[in-house]
Tab-separated table of C-alpha atoms in Angstrom:
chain	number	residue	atom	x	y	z
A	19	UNK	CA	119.354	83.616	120.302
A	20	UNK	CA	117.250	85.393	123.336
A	21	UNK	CA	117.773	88.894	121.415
A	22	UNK	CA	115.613	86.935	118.605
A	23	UNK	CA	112.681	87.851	120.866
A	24	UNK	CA	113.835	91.260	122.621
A	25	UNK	CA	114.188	94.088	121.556
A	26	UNK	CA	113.472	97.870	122.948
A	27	UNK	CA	110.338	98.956	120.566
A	28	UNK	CA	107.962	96.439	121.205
A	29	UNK	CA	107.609	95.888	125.372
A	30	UNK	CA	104.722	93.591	124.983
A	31	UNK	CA	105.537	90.933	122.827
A	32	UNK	CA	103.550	87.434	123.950
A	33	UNK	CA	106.360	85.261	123.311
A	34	UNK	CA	108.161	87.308	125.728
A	35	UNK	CA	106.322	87.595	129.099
A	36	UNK	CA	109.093	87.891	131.520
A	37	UNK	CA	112.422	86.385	130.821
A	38	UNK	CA	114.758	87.938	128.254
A	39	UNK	CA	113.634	91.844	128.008
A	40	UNK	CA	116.938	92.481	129.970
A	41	UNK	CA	119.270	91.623	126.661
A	42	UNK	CA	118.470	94.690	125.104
A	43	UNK	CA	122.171	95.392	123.781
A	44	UNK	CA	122.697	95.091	120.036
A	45	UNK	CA	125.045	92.146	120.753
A	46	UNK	CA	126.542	90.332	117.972
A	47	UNK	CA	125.508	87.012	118.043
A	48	UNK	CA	127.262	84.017	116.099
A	49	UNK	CA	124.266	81.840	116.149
A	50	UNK	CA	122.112	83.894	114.679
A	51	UNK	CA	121.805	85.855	111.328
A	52	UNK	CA	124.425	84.668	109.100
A	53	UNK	CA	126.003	87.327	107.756
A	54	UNK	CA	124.101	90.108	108.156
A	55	UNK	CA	126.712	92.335	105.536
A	56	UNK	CA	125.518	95.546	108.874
A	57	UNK	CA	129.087	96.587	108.234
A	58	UNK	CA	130.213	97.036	104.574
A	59	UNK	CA	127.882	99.274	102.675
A	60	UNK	CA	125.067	101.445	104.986
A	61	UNK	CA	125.084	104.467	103.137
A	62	UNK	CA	121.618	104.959	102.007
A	63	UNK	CA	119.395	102.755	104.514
A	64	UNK	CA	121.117	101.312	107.373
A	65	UNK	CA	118.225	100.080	108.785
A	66	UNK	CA	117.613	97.298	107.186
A	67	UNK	CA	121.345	95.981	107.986
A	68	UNK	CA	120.818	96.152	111.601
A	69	UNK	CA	120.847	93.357	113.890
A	70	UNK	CA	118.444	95.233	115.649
A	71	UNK	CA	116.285	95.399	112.990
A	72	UNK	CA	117.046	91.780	112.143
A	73	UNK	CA	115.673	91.038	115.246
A	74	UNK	CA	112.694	92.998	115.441
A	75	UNK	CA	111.170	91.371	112.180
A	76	UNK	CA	112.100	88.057	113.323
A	77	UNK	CA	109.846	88.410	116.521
A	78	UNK	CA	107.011	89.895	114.382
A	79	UNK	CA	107.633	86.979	111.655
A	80	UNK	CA	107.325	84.506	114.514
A	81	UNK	CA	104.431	85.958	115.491
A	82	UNK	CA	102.673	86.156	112.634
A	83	UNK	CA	103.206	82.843	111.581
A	84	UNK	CA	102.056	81.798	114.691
A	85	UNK	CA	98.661	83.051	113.728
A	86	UNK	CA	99.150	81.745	110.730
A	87	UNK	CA	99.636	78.351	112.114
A	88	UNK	CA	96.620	78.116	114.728
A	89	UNK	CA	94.426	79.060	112.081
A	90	UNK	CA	95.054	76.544	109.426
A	91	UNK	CA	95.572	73.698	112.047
A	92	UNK	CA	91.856	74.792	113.188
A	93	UNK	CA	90.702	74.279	109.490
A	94	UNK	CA	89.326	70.518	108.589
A	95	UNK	CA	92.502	68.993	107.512
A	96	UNK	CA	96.146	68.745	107.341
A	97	UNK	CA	96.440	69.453	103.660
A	98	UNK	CA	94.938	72.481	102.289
A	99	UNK	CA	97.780	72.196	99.456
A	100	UNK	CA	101.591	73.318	100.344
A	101	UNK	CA	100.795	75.967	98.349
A	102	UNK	CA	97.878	78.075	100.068
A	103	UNK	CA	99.713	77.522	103.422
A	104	UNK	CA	103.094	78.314	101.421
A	105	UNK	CA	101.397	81.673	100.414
A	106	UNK	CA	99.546	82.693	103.698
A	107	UNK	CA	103.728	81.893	104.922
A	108	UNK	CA	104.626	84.413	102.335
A	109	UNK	CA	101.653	87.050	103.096
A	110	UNK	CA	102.416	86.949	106.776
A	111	UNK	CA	105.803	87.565	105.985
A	112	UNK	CA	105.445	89.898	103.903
A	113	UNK	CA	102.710	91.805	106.126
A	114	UNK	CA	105.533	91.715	109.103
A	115	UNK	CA	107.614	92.921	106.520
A	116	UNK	CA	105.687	96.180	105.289
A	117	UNK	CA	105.175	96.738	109.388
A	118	UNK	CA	108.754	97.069	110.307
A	119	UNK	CA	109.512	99.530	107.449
A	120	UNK	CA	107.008	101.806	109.612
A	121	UNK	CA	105.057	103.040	106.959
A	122	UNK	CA	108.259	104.928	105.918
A	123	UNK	CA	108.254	103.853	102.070
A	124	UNK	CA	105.523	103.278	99.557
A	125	UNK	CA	105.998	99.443	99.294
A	126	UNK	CA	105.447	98.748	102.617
A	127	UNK	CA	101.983	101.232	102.812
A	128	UNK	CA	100.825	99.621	99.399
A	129	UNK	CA	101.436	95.974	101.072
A	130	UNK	CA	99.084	96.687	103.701
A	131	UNK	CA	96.759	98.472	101.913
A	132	UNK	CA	96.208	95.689	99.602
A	133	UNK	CA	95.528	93.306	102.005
A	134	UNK	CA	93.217	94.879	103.540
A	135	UNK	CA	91.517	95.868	100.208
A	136	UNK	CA	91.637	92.518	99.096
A	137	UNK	CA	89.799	90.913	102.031
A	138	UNK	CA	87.113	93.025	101.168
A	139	UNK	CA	86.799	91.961	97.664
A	140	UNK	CA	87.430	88.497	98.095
A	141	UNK	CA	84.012	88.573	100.073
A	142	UNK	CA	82.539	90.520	97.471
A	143	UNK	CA	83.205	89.281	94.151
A	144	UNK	CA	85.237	86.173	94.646
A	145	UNK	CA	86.122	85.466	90.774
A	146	UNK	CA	87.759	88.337	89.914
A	147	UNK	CA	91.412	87.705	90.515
A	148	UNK	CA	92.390	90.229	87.886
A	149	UNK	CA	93.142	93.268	89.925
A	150	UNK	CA	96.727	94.820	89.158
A	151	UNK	CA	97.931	96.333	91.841
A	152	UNK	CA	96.208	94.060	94.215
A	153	UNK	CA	97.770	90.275	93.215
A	154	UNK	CA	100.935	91.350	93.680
A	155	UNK	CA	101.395	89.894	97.354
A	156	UNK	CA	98.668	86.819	96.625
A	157	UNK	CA	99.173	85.511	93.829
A	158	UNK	CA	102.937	84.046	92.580
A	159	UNK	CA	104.055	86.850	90.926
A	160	UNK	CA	105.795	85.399	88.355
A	161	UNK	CA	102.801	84.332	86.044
A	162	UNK	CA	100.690	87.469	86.090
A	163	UNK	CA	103.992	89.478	85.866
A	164	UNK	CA	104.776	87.499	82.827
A	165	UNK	CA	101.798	88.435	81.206
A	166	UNK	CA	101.412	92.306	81.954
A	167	UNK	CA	105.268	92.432	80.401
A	168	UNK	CA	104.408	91.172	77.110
A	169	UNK	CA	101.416	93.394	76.599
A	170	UNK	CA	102.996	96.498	77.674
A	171	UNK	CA	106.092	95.143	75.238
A	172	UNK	CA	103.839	94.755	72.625
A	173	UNK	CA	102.398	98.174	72.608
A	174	UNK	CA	105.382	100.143	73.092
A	175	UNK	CA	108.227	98.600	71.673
A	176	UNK	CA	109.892	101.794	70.526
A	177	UNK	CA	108.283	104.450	71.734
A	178	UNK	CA	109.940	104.557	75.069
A	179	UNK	CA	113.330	104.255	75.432
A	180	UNK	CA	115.110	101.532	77.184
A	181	UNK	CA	115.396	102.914	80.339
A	182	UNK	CA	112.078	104.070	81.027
A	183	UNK	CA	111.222	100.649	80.001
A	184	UNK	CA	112.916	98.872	82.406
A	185	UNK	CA	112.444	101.035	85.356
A	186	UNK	CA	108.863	100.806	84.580
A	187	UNK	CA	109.224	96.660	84.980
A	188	UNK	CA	111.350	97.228	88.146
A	189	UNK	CA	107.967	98.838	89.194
A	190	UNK	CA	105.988	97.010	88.582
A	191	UNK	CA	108.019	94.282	90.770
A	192	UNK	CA	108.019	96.750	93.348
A	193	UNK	CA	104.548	96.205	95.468
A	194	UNK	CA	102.978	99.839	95.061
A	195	UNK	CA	105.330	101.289	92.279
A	196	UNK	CA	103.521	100.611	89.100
A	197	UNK	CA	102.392	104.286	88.651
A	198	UNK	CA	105.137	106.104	90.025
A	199	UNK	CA	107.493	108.451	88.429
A	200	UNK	CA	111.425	107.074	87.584
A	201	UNK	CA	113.111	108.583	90.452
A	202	UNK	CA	110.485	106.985	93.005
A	203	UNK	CA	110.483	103.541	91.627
A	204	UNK	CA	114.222	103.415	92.057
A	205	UNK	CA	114.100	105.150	95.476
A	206	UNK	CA	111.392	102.463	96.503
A	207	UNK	CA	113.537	99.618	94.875
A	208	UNK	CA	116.904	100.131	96.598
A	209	UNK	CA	114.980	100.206	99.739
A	210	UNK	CA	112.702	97.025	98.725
A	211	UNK	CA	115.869	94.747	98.165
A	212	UNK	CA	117.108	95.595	101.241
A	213	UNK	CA	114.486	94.800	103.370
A	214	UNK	CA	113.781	91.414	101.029
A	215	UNK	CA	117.343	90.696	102.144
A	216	UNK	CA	116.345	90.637	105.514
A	217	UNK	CA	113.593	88.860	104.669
A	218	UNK	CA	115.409	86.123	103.506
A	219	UNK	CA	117.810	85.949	106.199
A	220	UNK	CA	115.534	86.023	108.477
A	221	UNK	CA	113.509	83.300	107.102
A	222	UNK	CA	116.078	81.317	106.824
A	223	UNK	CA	117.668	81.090	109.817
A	224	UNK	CA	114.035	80.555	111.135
A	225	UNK	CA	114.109	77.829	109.343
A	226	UNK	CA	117.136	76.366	110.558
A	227	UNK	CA	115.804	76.935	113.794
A	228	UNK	CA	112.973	74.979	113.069
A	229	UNK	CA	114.160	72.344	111.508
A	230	UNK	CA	117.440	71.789	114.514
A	231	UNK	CA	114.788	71.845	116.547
A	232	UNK	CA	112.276	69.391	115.269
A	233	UNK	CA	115.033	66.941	114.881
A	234	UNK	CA	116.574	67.331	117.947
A	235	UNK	CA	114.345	68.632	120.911
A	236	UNK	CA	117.252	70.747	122.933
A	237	UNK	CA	117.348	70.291	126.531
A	238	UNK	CA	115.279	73.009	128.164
B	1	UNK	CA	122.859	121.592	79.344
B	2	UNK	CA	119.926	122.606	76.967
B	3	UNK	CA	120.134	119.159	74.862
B	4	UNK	CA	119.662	117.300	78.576
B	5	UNK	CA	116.829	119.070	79.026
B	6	UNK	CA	115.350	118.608	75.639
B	7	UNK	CA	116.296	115.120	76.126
B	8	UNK	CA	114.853	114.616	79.533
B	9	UNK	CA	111.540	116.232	78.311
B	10	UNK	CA	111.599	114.182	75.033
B	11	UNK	CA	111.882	110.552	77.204
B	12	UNK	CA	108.485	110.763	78.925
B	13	UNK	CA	106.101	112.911	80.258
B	14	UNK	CA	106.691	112.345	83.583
B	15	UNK	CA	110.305	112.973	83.624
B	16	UNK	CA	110.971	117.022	84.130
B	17	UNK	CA	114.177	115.154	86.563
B	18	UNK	CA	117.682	115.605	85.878
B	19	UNK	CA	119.361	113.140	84.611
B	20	UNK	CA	121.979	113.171	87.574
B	21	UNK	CA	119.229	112.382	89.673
B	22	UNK	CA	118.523	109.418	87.883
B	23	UNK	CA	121.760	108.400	87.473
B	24	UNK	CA	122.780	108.868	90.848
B	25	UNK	CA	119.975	106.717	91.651
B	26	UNK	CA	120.619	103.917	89.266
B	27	UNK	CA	124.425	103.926	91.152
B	28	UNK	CA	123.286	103.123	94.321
B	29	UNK	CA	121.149	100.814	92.927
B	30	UNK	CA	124.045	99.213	91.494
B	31	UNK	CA	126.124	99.329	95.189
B	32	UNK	CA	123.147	97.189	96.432
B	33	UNK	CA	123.731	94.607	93.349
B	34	UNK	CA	126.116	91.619	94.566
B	35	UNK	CA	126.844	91.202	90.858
B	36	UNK	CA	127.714	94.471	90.067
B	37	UNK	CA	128.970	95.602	93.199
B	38	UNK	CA	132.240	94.284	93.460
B	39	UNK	CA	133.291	95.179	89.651
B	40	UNK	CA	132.387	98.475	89.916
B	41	UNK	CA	133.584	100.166	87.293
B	42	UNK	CA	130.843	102.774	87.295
B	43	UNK	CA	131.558	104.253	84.125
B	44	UNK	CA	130.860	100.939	82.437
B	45	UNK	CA	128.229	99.679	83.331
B	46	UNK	CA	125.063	101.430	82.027
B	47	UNK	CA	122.177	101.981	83.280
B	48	UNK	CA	119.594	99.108	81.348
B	49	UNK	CA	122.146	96.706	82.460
B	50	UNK	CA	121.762	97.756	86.193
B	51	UNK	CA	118.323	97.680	86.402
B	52	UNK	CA	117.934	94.671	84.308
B	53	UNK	CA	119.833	92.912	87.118
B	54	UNK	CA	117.622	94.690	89.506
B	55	UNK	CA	114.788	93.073	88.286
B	56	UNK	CA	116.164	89.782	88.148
B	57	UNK	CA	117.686	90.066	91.703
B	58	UNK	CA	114.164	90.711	92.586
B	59	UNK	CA	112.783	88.119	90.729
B	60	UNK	CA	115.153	86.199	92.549
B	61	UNK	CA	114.415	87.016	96.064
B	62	UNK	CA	111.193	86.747	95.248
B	63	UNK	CA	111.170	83.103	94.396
B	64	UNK	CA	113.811	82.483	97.433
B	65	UNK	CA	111.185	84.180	99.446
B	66	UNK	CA	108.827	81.626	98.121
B	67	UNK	CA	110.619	78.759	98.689
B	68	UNK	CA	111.124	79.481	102.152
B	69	UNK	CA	107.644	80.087	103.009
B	70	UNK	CA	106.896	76.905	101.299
B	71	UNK	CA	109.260	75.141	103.635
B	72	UNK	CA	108.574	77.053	106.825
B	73	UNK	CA	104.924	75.800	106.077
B	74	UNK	CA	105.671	72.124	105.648
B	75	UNK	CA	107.984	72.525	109.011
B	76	UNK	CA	105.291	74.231	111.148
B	77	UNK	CA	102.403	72.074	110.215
B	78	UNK	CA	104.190	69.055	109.969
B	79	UNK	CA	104.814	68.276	113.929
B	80	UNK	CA	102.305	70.263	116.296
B	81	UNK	CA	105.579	69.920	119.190
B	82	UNK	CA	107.447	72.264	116.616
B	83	UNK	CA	105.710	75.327	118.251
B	84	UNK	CA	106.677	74.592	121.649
B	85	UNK	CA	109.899	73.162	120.707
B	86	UNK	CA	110.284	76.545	119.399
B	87	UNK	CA	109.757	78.688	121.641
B	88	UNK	CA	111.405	77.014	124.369
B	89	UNK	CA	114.215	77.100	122.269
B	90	UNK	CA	114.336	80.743	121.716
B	91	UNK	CA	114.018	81.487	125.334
B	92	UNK	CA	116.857	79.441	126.069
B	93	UNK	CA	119.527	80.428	123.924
């Protein structure tokens, strides 16, 4: 799994120094990410089916995590909860996520943006936790998203029709989406499941990897 | 033609897009679905039900997502060697 680490955009990874920046090839590799379906259907955005890009995001992923890892070993103990280091997992992910979409598509812009955004007002006004667009990549989405779907519900039961309705929950899933017209939010979410696809298979071959490993230290 | 564009204008402000837009949106939508993708029988399936099941494959990724981080974090801060196991394992294979 060398071409986790290569690849041709990104010459000065730290992982990397010297060895494997020869494999450079889009090989097809057994090992690693099971399944990617690169073949079947690539109409719309074949990007996030490649093995190429499969591999780039893994290599920023590892990265990031990396970070993520020095600095909560560097904090006092071993447990701040599963859950904070659970979601600083998921923000890094998610931040090497929005990267490798290149600032092509709305989700991935409104992803950084908001972490950025929210840094800032975590140092400013630390209690309020209530900002819509913002919790969408802290937070677990699930409760908040529970709650902003009965209100809306509430107020407009019949007014708009089903459709509209939905597509305007679909944005509101989508990081970035919640004001956007119809067509947008459904342009943004074909391209959002994709890439969350890759997210996941990425993840979780990392985590096979990680797990092998740290049961069985492979001969170097 | 003119009752699609009365409709289109009666649905929401926002929407002076055709229809066939929309709809040809919602059916690639619907090639991404795993669910929906093999029994495709595109005049059948209608459009709530599409993205209803695009939320909830969302909503499911999501919480996979989740889950994963949650175990990737347990795994890297569990044994410090796991880093350097790591990467010593990437550069090998």
């Amino acid at each position: 799994m060398a071409s986790l680490i290569s690849d041709n955009e990104q010459p000065s990874m730290t992982i990397n120094p010297n060895s494997t920046a020869h494999v450079r090839k889009k090989k097809r590799f057994s090992s690693s990410s099971p399944s990617s379906s690169a073949s079947i259907s690539t109409e719309s955005h074949p990007r996030w089916r490649s093995e190429k890009q499969h591999r780039i995001y893994s290599a920023k992923l590892i990265q990031a995590l990396k970070q993520v890892r020095l600095s909560s070993s560097s904090s006092v103990t071993s447990s701040p909860t599963t859950h904070t280091r659970g979601k600083a997992v998921r923000e890094a992910a998610d931040r090497a996520l929005a990267v490798s979409a290149r600032g092509r598509t709305l989700w991935s812009r409104a992803i950084l943006a908001n972490r950025i955004k929210l840094k800032f007002r975590k140092h400013k006004r630390p209690r309020q936790t209530v900002i819509p667009a913002m919790t969408t990549v802290v937070t677990t989405g699930t409760s908040r998203n529970k709650k902003r779907r009965v209100s809306v519900v509430r107020l407009n039961k019949k007014s708009i029709p089903t459709v509209n309705r939905k597509v305007r929950v679909l944005g509101r899933l989508v990081p970035g989406c919640k004001k956007e017209s119809v067509p947008v939010i459904l342009e943004e979410a074909t391209d959002y499941i994709q890439a969350l696809e890759m997210q996941v298979r990425a993840m979780n071959s990392l985590v096979e990897l990680l797990s092998g490993s740290a049961s069985a230290p492979p001969p170097i | 033609m003119s009752g699609r564009r009365s409709r289109s204008r009666q649905s929401s402000g926002t929407s002076r897009i055709s229809e066939d837009q929309v709809n040809d949106l919602i059916t690639r939508l619907q090639q991404l679905l795993p669910e929906l993708r093999d029994s495709r029988r595109s005049d059948k399936v209608s459009a709530a039900r599409v993205l209803q099941d695009t939320c909830n494959y969302i909503r499911n990724l999501h919480r996979e997502v989740d889950d994963l981080s949650e175990r990737l974090s347990e795994l890297l801060a569990n044994t410090d060697t796991a880093q350097a196991a790591l990467i010593r394992s990437l550069l090998s294979q």
